Coordinates of C-alpha atoms in Angstrom, one line a residue:
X27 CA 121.0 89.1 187.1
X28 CA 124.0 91.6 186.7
X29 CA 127.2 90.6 186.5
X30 CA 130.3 92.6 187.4
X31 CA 133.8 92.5 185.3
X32 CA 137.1 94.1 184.9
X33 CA 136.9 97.5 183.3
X34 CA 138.4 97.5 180.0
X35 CA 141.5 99.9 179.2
X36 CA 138.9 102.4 176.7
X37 CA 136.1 102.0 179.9
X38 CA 139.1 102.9 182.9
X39 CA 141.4 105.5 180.6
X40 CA 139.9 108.4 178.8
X41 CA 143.5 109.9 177.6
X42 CA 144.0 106.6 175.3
X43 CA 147.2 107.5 173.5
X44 CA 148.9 107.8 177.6
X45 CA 147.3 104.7 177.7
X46 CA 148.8 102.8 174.9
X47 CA 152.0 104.6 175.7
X48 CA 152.8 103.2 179.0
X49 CA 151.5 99.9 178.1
X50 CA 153.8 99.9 175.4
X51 CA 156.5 100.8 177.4
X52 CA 156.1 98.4 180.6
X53 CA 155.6 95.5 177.8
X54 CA 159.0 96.1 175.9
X55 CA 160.6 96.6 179.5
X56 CA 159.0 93.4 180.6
X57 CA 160.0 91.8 176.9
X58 CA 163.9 92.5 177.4
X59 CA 164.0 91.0 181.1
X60 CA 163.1 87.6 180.3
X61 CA 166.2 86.5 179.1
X62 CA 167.9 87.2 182.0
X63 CA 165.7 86.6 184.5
X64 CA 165.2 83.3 183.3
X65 CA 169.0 82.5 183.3
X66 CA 169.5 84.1 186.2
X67 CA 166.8 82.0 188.3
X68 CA 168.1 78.7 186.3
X69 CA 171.5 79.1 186.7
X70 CA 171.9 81.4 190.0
X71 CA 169.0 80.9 192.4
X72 CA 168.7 77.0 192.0
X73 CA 172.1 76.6 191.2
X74 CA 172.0 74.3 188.0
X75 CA 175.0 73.8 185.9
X76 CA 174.7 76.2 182.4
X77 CA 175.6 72.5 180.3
X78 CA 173.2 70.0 182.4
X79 CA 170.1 68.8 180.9
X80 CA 167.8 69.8 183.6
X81 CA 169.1 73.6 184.0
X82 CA 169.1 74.0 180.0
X83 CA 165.5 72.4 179.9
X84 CA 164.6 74.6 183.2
X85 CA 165.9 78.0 181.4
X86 CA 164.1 77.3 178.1
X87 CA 160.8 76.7 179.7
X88 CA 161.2 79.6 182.1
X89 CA 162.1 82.0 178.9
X90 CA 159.7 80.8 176.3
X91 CA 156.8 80.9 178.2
X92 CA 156.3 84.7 179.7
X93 CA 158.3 85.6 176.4
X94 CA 155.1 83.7 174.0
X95 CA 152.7 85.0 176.2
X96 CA 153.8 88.3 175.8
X97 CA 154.4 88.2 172.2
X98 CA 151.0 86.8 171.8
X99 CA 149.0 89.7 174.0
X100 CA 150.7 92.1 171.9
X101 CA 150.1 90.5 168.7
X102 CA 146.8 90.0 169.3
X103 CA 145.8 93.5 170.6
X104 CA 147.2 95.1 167.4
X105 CA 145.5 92.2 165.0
X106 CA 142.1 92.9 167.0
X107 CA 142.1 96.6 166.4
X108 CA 143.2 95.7 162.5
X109 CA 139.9 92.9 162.6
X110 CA 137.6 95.4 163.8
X111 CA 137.5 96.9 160.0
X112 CA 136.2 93.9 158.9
X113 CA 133.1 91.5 159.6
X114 CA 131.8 88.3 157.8
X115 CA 129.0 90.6 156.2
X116 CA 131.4 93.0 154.9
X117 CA 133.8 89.8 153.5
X118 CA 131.2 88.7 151.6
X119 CA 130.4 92.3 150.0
X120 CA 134.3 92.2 148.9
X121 CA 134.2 88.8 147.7
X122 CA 131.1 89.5 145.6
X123 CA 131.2 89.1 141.9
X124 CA 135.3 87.8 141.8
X125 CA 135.8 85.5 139.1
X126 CA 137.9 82.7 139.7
X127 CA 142.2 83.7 139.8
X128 CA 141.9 87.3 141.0
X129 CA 138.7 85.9 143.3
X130 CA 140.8 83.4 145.1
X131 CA 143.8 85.8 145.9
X132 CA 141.4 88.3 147.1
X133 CA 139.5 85.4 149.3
X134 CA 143.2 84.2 150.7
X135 CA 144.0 87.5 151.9
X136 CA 140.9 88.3 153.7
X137 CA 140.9 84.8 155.2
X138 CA 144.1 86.1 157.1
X139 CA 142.6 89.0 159.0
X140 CA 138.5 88.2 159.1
X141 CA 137.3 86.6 162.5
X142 CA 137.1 83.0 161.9
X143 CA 136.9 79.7 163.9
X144 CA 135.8 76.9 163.4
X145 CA 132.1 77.3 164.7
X146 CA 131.6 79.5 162.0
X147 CA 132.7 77.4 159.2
X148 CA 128.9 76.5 158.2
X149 CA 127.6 80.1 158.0
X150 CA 129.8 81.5 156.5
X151 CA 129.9 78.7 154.2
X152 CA 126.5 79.5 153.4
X153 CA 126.9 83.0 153.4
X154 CA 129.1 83.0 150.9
X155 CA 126.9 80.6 148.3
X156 CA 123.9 82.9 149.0
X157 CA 126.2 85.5 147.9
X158 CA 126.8 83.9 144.7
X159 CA 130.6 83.9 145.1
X160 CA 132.0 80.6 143.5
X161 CA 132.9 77.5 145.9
X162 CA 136.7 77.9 144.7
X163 CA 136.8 81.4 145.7
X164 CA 134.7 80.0 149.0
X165 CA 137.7 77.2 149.6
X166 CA 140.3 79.8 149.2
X167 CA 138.5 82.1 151.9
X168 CA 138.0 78.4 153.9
X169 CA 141.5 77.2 153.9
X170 CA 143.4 80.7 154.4
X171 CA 141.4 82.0 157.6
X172 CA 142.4 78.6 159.9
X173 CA 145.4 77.8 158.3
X174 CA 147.3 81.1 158.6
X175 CA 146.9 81.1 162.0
X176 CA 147.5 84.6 163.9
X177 CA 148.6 82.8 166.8
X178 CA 150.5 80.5 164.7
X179 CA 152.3 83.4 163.1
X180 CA 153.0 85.4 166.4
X181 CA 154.4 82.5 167.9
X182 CA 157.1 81.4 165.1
X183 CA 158.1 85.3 164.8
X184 CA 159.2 84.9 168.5
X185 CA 160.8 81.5 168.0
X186 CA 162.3 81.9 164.4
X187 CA 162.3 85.3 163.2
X188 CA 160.4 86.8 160.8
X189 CA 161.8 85.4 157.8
X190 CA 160.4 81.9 158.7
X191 CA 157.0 83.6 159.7
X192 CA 156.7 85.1 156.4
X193 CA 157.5 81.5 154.4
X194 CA 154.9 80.4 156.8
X195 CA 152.4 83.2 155.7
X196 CA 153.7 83.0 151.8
X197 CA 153.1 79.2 151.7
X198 CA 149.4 79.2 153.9
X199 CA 148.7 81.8 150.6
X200 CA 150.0 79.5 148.3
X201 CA 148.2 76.7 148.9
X202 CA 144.7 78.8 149.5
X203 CA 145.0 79.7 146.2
X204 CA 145.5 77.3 144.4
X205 CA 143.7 74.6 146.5
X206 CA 140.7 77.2 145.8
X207 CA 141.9 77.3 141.9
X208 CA 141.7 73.2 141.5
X209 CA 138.6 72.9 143.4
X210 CA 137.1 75.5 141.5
X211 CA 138.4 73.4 138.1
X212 CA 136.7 70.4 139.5
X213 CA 133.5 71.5 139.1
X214 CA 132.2 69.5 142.0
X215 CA 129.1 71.6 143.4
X216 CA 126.9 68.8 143.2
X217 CA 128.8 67.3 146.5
X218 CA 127.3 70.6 148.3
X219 CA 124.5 69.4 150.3
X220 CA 121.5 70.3 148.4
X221 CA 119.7 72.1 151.6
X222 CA 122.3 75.1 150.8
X223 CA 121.1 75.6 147.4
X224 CA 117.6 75.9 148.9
X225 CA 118.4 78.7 151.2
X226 CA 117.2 81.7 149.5
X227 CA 119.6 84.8 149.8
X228 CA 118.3 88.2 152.2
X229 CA 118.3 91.3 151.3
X230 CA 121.3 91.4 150.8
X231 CA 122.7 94.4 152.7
X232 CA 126.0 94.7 154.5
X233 CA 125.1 96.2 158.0
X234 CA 128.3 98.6 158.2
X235 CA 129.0 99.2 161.8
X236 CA 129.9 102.5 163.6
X237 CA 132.9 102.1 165.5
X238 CA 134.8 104.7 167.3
X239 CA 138.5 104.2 168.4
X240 CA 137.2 103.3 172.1
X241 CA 135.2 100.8 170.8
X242 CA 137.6 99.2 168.7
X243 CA 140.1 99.1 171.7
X244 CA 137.7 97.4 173.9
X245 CA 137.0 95.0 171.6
X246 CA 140.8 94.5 171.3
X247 CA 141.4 94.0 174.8
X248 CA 138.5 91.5 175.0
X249 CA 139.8 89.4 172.2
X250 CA 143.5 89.4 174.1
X251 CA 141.5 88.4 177.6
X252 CA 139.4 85.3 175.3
X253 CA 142.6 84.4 173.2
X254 CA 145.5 84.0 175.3
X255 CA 142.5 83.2 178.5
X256 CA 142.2 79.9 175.9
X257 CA 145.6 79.1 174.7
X258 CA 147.6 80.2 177.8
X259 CA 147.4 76.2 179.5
X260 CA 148.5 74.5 175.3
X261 CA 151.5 77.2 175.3
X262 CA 152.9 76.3 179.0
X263 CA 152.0 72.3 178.0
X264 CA 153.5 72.9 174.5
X265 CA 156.8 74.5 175.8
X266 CA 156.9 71.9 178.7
X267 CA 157.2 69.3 175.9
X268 CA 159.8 71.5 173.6
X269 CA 161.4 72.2 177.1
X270 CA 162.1 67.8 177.9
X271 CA 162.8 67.8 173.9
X272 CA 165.5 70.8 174.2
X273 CA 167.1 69.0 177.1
X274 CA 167.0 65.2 176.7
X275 CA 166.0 63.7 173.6
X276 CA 169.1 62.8 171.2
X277 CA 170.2 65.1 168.3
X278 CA 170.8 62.5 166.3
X279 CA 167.5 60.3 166.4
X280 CA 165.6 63.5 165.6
X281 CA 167.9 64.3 162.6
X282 CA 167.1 60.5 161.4
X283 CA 163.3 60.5 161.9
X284 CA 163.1 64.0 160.6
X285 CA 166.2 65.4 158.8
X286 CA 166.4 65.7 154.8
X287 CA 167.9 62.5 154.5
X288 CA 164.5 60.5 155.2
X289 CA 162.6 61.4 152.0
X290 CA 159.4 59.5 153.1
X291 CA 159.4 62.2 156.7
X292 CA 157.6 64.7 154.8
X293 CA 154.5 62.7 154.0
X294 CA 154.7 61.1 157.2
X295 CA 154.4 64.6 159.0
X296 CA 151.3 65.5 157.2
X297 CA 149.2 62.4 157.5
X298 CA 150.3 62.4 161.5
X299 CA 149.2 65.8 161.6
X300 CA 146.1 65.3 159.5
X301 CA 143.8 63.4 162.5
X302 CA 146.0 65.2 165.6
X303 CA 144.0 68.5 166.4
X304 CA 146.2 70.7 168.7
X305 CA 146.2 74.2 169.1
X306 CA 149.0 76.0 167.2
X307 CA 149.6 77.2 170.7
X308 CA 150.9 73.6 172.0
X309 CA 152.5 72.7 168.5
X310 CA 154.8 75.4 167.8
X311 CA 157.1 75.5 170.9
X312 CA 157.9 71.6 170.0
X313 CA 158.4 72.4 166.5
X314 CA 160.9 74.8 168.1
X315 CA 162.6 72.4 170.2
X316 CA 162.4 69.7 167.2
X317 CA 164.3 72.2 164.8
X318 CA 166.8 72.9 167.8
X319 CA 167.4 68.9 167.8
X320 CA 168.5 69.2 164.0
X321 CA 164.4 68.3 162.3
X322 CA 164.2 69.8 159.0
X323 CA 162.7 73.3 158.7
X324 CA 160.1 72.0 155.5
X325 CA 159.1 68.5 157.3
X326 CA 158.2 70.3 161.1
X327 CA 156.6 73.2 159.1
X328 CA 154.2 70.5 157.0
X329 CA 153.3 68.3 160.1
X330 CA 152.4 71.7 162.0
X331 CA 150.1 73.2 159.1
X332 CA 148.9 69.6 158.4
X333 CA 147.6 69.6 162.2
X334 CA 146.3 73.5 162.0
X335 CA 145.0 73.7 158.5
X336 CA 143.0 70.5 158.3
X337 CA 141.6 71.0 161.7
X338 CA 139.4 68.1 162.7
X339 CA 136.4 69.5 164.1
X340 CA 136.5 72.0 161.2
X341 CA 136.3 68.9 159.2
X342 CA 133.4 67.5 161.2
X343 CA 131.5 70.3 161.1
X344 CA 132.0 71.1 157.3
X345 CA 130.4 67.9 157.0
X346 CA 126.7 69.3 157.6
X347 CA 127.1 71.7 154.1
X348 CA 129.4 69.1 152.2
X349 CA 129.0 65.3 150.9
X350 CA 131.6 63.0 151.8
X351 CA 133.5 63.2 148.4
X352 CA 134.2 67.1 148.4
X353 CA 135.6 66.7 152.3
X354 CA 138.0 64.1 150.3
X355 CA 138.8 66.5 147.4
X356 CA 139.0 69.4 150.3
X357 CA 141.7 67.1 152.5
X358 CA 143.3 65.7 149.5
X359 CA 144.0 68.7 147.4
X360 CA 145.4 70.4 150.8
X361 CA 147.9 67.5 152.1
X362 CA 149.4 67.2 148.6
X363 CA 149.7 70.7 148.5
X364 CA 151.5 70.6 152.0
X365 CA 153.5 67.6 151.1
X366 CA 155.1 69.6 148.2
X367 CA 155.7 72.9 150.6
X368 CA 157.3 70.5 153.1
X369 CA 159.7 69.0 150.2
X370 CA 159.9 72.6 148.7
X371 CA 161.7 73.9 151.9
X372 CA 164.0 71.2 152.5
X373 CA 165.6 71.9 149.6
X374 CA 165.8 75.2 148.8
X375 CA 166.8 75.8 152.8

């Protein structure tokens, strides 16, 4: 049976660089409207007052969300083509033979720009033991790739800036590493499922793909189509949320619950976050409206890499290659380490 789809931008445009060029230019056009379109239907067309909670919570929700799902097409497109150099087989080449320290910084920064989800936790788990490649190096690979999330990242550039997307990067390092480091330390490979062991490693070989620039944008384009085609309904949820937060809820019961003053709000946020699996897609936008209500940058930061880095049915899943007490070292080791990121923050910021 065939079935017919949407040309992709390499299948419909032979003169590519034209291509990219007006795209380009029709997104940043489309990026510096927003603002004022939104304010303008807000504010003009339905005639709300600028300082009335409705018309404020309208004009955020009507801003954030074309502006996030913009950012995050972009984003996307340009992490794609940057993805397309790499491939699970290839990752486990480069990891190959790293001793622990160097191994685990090298299996972190991979983790940021291989393809992973969640599905593939247990091959490449596996993968990586046939490969030889320690199981602290493997954590450091494990924890990095969901936990510096690039949708996460894209979307608190566009909310925050870039300095607090690069403390978000920095820290999701941070706590790779050295989660990787004291799991490594541990010496606890008896808790891998003995069944891994068995599986005798193939030949080997790292099938190096031949990609040419068309290739790689089509690829690209289809990953923007699946990505933001799965997220789009958690970002307009999530900022509908942020949007009610932003315009009703009081300033001052956020700043108690969540402020620097309530020492315990930390640790709180993290084992919250620990069993509540969201996309990062539905959680950022109300950590944006919680921090606009006066929450403290290090305890919404913790509760939203608590609920993205120890995703659930990761969890689950890892659960078929790994005995009950190295899923409690893995959790454990990882909510400390965001409990003292969280802590960290609030008081150096």
């Amino acid at each position: 049976m065939t079935t017919l789809s949407s040309p992709s931008p390499a299948q419909s445009h032979k003169n590519l660089p034209l291509y990219v060029f007006l795209t380009t230019l029709l997104w940043l056009i489309a990026y510096n409207v927003i603002q004022p379109l939104a304010d303008w239907v807000s504010y003009t067309a339905f005639g709300l007052a600028r300082d009335s909670r409705f018309g404020e919570s309208l004009a955020f929700f009507l801003y954030d969300v074309p502006k996030i799902l913009l950012l995050l097409s972009g984003m996307v497109f340009a992490i794609s083509i940057i993805r397309t150099f790499f491939s699970p087989e290839r990752t486990r080449a480069m990891l190959g033979g790293k001793r622990e320290g160097i191994g685990n910084v090298f299996a972190a920064l991979l983790g940021i720009v291989t393809p992973f989800c969640s599905c593939s936790a247990v091959p490449l788990f596996i993968g990586f033991v046939e490969s030889g490649i320690p199981l602290g190096v493997t954590f450091s690979f494990l924890i990095a790739a969901p936990t510096i999330n690039e949708v996460a990242v894209i979307m608190l550039f566009g909310l925050f800036g870039w300095k607090v997307a690069a403390l978000y990067v920095t820290s999701g390092l941070v706590i790779a590493i050295l989660a990787g480091i004291v799991i490594g330390r541990l010496k606890m490979e008896r808790y891998v499922e003995d069944f891994v062991w068995q599986i005798k490693s193939g030949a080997g070989q790292v099938l190096d793909e031949k990609l040419t620039w068309n290739d790689r944008i089509e690829r690209a384009w289809e990953s923007v189509k699946e990505i933001v085609g799965k997220v789009w309904l958690y970002v307009v949820i999530g900022i509908a949320v942020g949007a009610g937060i932003h315009g009703y809820v009081p300033e001052s019961a956020l700043v108690g619950i969540m402020g620097k003053q309530a020492w315990w709000s930390v640790p709180a946020a993290v084992l919250l976050g620990i069993p509540l699996y969201s996309n990062a897609a539905g959680i950022i936008p109300i950590v944006s409206a919680l921090m606009e209500k006066g929450a403290s940058l290090g305890t919404v930061l913790a509760f939203m890499m608590a609920v993205v880095g120890l995703s659930l049915p990761e969890t689950i899943i890892l659960r078929r290659v790994l005995k009950p007490q190295l899923i409690a070292v893995f959790i454990g080791v990882i909510a400390v380490a965001i409990i003292f990121t969280g802590y960290l923050f609030n008081i150096i910021l």
